[in-house]
CSV table of C-alpha atoms and ligand atoms in Angstrom, one decimal:
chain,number,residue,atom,x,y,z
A,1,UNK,CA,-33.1,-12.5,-22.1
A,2,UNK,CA,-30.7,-15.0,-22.5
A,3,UNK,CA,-31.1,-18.4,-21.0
A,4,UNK,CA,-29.2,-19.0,-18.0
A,5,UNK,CA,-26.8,-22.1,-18.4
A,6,UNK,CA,-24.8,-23.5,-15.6
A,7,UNK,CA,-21.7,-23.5,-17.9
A,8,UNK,CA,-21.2,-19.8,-17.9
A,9,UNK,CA,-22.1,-20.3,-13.9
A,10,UNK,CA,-19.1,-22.5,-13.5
A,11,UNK,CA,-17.2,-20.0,-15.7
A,12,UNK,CA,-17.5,-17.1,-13.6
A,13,UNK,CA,-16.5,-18.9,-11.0
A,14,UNK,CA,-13.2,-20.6,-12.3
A,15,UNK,CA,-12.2,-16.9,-12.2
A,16,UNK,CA,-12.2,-16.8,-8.9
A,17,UNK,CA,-9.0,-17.5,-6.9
A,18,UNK,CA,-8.5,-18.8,-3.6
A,19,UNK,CA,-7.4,-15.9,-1.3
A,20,UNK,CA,-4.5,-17.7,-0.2
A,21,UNK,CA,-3.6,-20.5,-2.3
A,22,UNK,CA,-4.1,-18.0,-5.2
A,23,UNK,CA,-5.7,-20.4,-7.9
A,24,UNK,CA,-9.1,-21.0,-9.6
A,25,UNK,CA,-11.2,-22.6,-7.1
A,26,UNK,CA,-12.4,-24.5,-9.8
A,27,UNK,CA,-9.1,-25.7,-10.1
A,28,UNK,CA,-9.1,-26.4,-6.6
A,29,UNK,CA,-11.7,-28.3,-6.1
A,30,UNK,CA,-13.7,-25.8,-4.0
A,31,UNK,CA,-16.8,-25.4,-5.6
A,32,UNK,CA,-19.5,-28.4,-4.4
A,33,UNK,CA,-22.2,-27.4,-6.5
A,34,UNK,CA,-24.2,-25.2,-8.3
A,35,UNK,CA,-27.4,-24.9,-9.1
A,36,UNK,CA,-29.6,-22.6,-10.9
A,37,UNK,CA,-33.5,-21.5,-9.6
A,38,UNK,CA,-36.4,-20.1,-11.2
A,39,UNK,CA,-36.0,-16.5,-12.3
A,40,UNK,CA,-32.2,-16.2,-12.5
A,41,UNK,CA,-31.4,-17.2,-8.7
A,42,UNK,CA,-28.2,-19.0,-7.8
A,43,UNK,CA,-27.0,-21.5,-5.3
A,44,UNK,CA,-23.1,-22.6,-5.0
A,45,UNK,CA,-21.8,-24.5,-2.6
A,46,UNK,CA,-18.3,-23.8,-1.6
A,47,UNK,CA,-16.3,-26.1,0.2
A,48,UNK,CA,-13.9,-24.5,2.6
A,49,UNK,CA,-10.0,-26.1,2.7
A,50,UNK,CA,-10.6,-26.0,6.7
A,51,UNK,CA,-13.2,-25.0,9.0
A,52,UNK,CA,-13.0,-21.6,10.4
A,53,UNK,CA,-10.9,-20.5,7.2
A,54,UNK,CA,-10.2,-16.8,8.0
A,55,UNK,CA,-10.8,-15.9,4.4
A,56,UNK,CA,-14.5,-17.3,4.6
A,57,UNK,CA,-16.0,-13.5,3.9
A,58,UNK,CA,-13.2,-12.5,1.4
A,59,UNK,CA,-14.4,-15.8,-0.5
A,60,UNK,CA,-18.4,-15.5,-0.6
A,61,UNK,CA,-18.0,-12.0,-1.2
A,62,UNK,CA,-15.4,-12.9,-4.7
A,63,UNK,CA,-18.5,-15.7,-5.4
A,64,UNK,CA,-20.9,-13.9,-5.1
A,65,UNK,CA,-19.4,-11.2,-7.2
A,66,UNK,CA,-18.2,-12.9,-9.9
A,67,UNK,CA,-21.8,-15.2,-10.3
A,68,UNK,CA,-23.5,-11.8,-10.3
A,69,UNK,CA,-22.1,-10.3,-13.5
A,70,UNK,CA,-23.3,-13.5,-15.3
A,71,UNK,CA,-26.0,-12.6,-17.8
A,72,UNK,CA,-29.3,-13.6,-16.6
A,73,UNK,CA,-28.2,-13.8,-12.9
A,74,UNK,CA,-30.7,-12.5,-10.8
A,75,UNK,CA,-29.7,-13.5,-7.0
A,76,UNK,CA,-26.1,-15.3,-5.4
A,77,UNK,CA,-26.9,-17.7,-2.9
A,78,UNK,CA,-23.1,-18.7,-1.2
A,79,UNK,CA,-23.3,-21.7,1.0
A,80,UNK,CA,-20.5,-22.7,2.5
A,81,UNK,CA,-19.0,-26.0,3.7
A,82,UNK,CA,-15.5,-28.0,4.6
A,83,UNK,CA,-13.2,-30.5,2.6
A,84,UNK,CA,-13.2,-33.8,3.9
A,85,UNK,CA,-9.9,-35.5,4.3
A,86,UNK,CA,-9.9,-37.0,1.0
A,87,UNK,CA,-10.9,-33.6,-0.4
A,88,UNK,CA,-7.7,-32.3,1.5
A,89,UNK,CA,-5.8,-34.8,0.6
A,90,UNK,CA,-6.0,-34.6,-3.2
A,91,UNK,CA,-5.7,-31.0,-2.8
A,92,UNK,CA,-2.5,-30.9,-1.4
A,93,UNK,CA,-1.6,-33.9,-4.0
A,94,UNK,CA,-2.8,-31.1,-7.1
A,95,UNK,CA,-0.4,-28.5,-5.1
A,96,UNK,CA,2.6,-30.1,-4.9
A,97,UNK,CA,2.5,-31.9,-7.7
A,98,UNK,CA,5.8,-33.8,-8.3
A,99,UNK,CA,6.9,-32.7,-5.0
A,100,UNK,CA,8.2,-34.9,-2.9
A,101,UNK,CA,7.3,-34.0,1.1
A,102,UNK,CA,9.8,-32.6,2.5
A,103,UNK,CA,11.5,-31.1,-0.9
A,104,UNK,CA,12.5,-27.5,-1.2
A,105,UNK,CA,11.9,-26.2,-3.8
A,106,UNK,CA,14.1,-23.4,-4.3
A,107,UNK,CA,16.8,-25.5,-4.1
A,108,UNK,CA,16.5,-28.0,-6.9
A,109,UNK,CA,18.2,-27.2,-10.3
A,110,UNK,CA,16.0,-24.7,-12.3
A,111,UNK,CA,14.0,-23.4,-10.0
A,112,UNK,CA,13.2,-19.6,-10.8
A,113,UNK,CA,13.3,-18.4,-8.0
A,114,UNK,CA,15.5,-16.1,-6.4
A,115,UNK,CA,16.0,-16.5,-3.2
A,116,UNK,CA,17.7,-13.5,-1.3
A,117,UNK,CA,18.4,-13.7,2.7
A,118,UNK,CA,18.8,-10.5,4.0
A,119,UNK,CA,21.4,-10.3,6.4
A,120,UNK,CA,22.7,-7.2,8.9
A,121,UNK,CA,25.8,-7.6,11.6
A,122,UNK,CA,23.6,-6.5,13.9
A,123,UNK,CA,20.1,-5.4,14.9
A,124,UNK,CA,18.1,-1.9,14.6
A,125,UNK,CA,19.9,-1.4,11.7
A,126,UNK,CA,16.3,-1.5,9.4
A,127,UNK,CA,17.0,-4.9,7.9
A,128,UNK,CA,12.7,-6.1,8.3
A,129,UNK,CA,12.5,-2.6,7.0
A,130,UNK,CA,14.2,-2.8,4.0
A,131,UNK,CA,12.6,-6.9,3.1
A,132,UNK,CA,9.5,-5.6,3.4
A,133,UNK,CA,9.7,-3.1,1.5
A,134,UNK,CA,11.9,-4.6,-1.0
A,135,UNK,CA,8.8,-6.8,-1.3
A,136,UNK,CA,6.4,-4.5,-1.5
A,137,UNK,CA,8.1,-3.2,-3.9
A,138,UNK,CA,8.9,-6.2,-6.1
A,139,UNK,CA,5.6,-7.3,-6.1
A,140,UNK,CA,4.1,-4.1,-6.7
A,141,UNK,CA,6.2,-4.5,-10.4
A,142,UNK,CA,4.1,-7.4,-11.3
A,143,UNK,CA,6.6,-10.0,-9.7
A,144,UNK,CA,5.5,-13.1,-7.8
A,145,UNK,CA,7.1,-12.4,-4.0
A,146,UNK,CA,7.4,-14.1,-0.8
A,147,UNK,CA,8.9,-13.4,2.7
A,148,UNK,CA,10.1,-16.0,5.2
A,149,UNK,CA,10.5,-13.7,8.7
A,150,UNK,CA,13.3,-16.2,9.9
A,151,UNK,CA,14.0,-13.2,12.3
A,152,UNK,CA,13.3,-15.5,15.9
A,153,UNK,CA,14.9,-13.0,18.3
A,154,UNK,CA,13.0,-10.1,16.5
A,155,UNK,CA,10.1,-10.8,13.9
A,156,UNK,CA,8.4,-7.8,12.8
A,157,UNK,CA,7.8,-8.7,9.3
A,158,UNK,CA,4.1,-10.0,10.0
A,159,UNK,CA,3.6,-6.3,11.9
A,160,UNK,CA,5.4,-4.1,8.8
A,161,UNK,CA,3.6,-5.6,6.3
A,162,UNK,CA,-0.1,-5.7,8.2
A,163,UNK,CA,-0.5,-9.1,8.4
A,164,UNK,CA,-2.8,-10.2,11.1
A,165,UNK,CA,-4.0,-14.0,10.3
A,166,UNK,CA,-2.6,-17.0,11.0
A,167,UNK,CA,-1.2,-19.5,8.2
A,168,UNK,CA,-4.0,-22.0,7.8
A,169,UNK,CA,-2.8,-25.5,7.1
A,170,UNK,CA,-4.1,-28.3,5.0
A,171,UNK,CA,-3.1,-31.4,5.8
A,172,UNK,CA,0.8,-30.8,5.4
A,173,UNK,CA,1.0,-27.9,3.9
A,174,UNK,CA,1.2,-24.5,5.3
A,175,UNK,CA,-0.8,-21.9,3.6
A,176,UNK,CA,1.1,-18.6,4.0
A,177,UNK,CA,-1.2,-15.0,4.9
A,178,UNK,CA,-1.0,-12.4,1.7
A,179,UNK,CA,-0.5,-8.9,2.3
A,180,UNK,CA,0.0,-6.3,-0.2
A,181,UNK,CA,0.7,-9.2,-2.8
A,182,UNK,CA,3.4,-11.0,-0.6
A,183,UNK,CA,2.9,-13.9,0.8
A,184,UNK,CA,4.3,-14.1,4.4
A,185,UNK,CA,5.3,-16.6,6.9
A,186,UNK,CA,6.6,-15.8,9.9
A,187,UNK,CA,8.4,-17.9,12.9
A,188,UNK,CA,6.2,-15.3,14.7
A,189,UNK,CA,3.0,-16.7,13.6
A,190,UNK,CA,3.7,-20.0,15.5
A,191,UNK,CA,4.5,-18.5,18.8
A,192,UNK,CA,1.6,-17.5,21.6
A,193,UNK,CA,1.5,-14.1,21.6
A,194,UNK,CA,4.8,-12.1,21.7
A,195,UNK,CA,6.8,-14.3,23.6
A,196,UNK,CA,10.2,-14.7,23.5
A,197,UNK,CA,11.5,-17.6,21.4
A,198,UNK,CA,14.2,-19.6,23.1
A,199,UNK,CA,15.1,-21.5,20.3
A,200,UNK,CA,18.2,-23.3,19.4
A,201,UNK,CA,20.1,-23.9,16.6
A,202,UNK,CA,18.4,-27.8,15.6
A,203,UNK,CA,14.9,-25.8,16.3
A,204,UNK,CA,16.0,-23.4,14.2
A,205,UNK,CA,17.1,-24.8,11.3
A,206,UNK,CA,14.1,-27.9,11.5
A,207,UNK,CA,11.5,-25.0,11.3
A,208,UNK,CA,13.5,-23.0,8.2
A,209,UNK,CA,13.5,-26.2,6.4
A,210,UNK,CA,9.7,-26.5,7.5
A,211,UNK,CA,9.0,-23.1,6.2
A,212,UNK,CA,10.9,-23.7,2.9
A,213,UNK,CA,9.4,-27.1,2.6
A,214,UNK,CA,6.0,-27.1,3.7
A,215,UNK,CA,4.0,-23.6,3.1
A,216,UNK,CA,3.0,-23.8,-0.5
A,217,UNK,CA,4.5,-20.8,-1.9
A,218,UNK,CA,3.4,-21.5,-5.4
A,219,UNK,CA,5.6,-20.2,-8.3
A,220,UNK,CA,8.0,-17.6,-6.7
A,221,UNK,CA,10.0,-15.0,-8.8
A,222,UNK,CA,11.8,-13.6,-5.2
A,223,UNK,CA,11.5,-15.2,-2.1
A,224,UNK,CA,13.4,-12.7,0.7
A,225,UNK,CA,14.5,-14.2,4.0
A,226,UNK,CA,15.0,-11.7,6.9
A,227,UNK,CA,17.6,-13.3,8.9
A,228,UNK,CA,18.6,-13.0,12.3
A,229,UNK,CA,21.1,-10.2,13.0
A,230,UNK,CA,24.6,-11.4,13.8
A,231,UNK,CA,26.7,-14.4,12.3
A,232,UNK,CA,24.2,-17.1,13.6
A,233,UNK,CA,23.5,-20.0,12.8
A,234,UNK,CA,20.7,-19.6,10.6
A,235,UNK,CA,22.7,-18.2,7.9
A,236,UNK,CA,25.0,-21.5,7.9
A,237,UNK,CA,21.1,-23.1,7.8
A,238,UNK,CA,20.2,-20.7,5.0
A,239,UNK,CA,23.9,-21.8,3.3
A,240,UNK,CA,22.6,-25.4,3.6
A,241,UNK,CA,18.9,-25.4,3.2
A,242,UNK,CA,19.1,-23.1,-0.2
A,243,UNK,CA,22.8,-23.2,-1.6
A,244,UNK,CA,21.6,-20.7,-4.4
A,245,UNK,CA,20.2,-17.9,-1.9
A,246,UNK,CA,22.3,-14.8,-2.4
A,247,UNK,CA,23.3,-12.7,0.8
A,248,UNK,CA,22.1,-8.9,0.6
A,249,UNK,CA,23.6,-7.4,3.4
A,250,UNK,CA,22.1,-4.1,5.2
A,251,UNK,CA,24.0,-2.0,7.4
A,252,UNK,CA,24.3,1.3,8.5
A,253,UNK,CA,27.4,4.3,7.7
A,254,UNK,CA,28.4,4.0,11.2
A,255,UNK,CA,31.5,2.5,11.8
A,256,UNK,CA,30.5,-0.4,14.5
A,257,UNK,CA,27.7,-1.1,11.9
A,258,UNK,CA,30.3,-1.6,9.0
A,259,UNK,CA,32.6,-4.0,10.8
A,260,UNK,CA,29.8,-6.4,12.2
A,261,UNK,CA,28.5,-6.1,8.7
A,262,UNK,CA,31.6,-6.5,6.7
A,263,UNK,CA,31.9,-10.0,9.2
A,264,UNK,CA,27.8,-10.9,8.4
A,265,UNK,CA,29.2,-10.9,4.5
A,266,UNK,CA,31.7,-13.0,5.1
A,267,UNK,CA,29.9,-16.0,5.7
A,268,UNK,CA,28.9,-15.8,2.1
A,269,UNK,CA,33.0,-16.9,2.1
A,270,UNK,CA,32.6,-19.9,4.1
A,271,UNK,CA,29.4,-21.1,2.5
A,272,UNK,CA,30.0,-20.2,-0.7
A,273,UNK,CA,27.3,-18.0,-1.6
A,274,UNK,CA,26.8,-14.6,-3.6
A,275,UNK,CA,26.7,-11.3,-2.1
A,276,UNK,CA,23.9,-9.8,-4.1
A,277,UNK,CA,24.6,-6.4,-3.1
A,278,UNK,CA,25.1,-3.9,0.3
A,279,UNK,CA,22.0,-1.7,0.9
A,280,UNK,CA,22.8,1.6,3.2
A,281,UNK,CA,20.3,2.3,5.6
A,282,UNK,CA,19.4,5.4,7.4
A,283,UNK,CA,22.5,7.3,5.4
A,284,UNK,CA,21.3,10.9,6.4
A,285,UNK,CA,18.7,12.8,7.7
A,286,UNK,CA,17.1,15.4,5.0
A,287,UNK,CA,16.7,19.4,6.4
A,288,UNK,CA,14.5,21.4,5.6
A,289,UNK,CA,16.8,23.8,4.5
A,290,UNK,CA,17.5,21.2,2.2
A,291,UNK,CA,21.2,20.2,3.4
A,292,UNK,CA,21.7,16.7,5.2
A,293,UNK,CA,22.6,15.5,8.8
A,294,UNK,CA,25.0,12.8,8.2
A,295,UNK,CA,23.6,11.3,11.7
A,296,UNK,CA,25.6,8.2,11.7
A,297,UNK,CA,28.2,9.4,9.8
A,298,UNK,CA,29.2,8.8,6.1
A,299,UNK,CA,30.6,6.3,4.3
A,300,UNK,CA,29.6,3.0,5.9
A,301,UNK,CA,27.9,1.0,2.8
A,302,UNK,CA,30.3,1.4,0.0
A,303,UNK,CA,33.4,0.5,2.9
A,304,UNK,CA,31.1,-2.7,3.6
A,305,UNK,CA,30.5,-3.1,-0.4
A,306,UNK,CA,34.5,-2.4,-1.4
A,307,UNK,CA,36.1,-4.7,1.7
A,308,UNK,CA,33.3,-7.5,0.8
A,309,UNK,CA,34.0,-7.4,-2.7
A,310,UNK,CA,37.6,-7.4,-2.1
A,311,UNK,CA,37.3,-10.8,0.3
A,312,UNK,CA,35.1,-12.6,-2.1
A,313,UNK,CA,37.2,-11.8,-5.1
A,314,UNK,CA,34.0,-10.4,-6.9
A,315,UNK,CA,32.2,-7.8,-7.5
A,316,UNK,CA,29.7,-6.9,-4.4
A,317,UNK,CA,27.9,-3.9,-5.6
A,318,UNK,CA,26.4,-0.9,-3.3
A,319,UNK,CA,22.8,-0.4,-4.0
A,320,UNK,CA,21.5,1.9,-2.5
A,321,UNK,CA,21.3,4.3,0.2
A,322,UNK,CA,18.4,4.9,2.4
A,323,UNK,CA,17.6,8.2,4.2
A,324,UNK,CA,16.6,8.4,7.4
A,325,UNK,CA,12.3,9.1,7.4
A,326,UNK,CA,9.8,9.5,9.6
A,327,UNK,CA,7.5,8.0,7.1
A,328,UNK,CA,9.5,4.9,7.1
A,329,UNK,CA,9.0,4.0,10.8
A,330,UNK,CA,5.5,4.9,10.5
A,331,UNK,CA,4.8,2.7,7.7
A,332,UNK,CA,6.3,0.0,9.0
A,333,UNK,CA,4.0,0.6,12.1
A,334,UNK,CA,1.0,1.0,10.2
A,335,UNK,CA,1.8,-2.4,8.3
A,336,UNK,CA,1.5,-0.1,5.2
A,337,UNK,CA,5.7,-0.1,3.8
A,338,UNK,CA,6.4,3.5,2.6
A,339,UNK,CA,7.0,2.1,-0.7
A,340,UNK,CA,3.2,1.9,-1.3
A,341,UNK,CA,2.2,4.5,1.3
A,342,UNK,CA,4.1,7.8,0.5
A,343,UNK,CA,5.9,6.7,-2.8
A,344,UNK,CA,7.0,10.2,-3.6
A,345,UNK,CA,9.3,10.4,0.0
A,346,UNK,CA,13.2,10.0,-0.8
A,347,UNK,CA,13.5,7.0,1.1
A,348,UNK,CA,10.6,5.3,-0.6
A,349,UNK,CA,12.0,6.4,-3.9
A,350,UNK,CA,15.9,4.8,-3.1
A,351,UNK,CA,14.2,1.7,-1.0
A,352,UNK,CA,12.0,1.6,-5.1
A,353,UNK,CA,15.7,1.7,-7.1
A,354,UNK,CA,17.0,-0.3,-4.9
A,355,UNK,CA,14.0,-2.8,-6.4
A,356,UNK,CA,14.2,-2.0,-9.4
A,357,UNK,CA,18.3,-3.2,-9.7
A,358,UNK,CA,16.7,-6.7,-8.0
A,359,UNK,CA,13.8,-6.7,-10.5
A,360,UNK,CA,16.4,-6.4,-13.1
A,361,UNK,CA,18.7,-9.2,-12.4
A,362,UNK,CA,14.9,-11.0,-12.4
A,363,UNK,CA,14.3,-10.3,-16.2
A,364,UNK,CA,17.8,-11.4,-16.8
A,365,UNK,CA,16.6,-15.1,-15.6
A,366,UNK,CA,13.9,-15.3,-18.3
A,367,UNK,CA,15.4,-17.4,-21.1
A,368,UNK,CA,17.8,-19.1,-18.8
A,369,UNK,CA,18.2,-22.5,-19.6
A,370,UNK,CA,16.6,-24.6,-17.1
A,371,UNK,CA,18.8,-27.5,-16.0
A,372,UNK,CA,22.0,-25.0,-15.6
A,373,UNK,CA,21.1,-22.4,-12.8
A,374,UNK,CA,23.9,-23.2,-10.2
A,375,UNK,CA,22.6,-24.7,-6.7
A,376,UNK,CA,25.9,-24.3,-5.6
A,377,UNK,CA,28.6,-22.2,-6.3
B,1,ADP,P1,16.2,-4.5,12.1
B,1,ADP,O1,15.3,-5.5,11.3
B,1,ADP,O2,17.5,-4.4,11.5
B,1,ADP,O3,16.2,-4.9,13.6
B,1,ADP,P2,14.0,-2.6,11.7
B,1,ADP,O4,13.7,-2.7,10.3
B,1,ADP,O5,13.1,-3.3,12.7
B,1,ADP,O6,15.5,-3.1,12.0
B,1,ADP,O7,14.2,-1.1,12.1
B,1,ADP,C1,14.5,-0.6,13.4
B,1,ADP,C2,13.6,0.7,13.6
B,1,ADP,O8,14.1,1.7,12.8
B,1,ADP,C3,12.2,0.5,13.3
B,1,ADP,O9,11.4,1.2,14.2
B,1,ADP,C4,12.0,1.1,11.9
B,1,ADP,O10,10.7,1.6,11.7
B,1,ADP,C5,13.1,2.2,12.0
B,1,ADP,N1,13.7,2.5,10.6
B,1,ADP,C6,14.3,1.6,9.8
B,1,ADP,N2,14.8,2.2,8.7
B,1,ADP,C7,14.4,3.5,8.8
B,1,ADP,C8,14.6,4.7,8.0
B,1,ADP,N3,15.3,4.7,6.9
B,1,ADP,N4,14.1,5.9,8.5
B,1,ADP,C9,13.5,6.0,9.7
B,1,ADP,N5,13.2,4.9,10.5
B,1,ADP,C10,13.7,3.7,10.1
């Protein structure tokens, strides 16, 4: 049998990553100590980034399974403990590395990321919808995705994608829950149960720049931002905060939709930004007899697309249109996006096209040169 050596220990256990922080706890500075018994029984300590961590089982379990497979392992003993201050501190040092507090990172010259905030004239319209599963989506093609629910009057994001926990927080930094492979921070993780927030604009825009600045989001390919309905001020925040985010605006084919949209869009005017694209939602109703039910008309997001593209002087693409489906309301209530639940539905498969055009724009960043992506336009 071959001799047990703490080195191949150590090994199994720098493939481990941190549930949220989503690196090598090795890497981290996680693991206390190991040491080996008699007859192939092992000991690790783990050191927790905070006390009541809410991934403590998710953790021992990936120890303890990843020790196990070790060649002579006979027994995984998981002990776990917390990070002092210095611990903390030095961990949150290793995360940000050249980053200064307070620094967002999507908005220094050649970041990757793309940052896209999701904007509707007006609510109900399926905008938290549509981001999550957008994200879903995105991430479910091997990209690296966040969401930032900036959605006070309404944040559902945390409830569509199943996300239960609470960000934990190490020293400054805000460690954002992962569901489905997006990470996720919402303004309605900071509020006592589902209370209203009565939040102004200075509020508002201190705890976007918070959540841009502060929850360690690691290397992003997409970050989405659902945004308030309306022509708020979060969006003149969002214009600020992250100069590069592109607008995609949602809407619906009805008419009131369109013109509440068409005035969302063009904010983009004012501020400067890019319209990514217009994404029609709940464009008609599939029958059974196989004709549609145009329920809220016909039309609505290639009028949006053509009149935003005609005010910006570019080109602002339609991309997609989304039936209306039962499946899509129930995913988003079962915090399970259609997307990944009942792929083979219509809507999932134009909410997954939809993704794919975003996914391609993605692959057309690779090679960029860093130094001259645009944080302003
Ligand atoms: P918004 O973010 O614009 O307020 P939501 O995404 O919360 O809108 O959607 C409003 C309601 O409509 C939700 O109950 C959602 O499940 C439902 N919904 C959204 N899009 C669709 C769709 N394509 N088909 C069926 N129900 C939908």
């Amino acid at each position: 049998m071959a001799v047990l050596e703490e080195s191949a220990v150590r090994a199994a256990l720098a493939t481990v990553d941190d549930p949220e922080i989503r690196k090598p706890i090795t890497e981290l500075g996680m693991v206390d100590a190991v040491a080996l018994g008699a007859d192939g029984a092992v000991s690790v300590q783990v050191l927790l980034t905070v006390a009541g961590c809410p991934m403590k089982a998710e953790l021992t379990r990936r120890v303890s399974e990843a020790v196990s497979r070790v060649d002579g392992v006979r027994s995984v003993d998981v002990t776990l403990g917390v990070m002092s201050a210095e611990q903390r501190q030095a961990l949150q040092q290793h995360l940000r590395g050249d980053q200064p507090a307070n620094e967002i990172p999507f908005a220094q010259p050649g970041s990757r990321t793309r940052v896209y905030a999701v904007a509707s004239g007006k609510g109900g319209v399926g905008k938290s919808s549509v981001t999550v599963n957008l994200a879903a989506s995105l991430a479910a093609r091997g990209l690296s995705v966040g969401v930032l629910d900036a959605d006070i009057y309404g944040f559902s994001v945390p409830r569509m994608l199943g996300v239960t926990g609470k960000p934990t927080q190490v020293e400054q930094m805000i460690m954002p829950p992962v569901a489905h492979d997006v990470k996720v921070i919402s303004i309605g993780m900071f509020t006592p149960g589902n209370t209203a927030v009565v939040w102004r604009g200075p509020m508002l825009h201190r705890a976007l720049q918070q959540f841009l600045a502060d929850v360690f989001w690691g290397d992003l390919d997409v970050l989405l931002m659902d945004l308030p309905p309306g022509t708020g001020d979060i969006a003149i925040s969002v214009a600020q905060l992250v100069p590069s985010a592109e607008l995609l605006v949602v809407t619906t084919p009805q008419l009131a939709a369109r013109e509440v949209a068409e005035r969302a869009g063009s904010i983009a005017l004012q501020t400067h930004q890019q319209i990514v694209g217009v994404v029609e939602n709940m464009s008609w109703l599939d029958l059974p007899d196989g004709t549609r039910m145009e329920l809220f008309g016909a039309g609505g997001g290639q009028a949006v697309a053509d009149s935003l593209s005609q005010s910006t002087g570019t080109t602002v693409p339609l991309l997609g249109q989304i039936p209306i489906d039962q499946t899509v309301r129930e995913g988003g209530d079962d915090g399970l996006p259609v997307v990944l639940r009942e792929p083979r539905t219509s809507a999932a498969i134009a909410l997954g096209e939809v993704a794919d055009r975003l996914a391609k724009r993605q692959a057309s960043l690779v090679g960029r040169s860093l130094g001259l992506t645009p944080t302003s336009r």
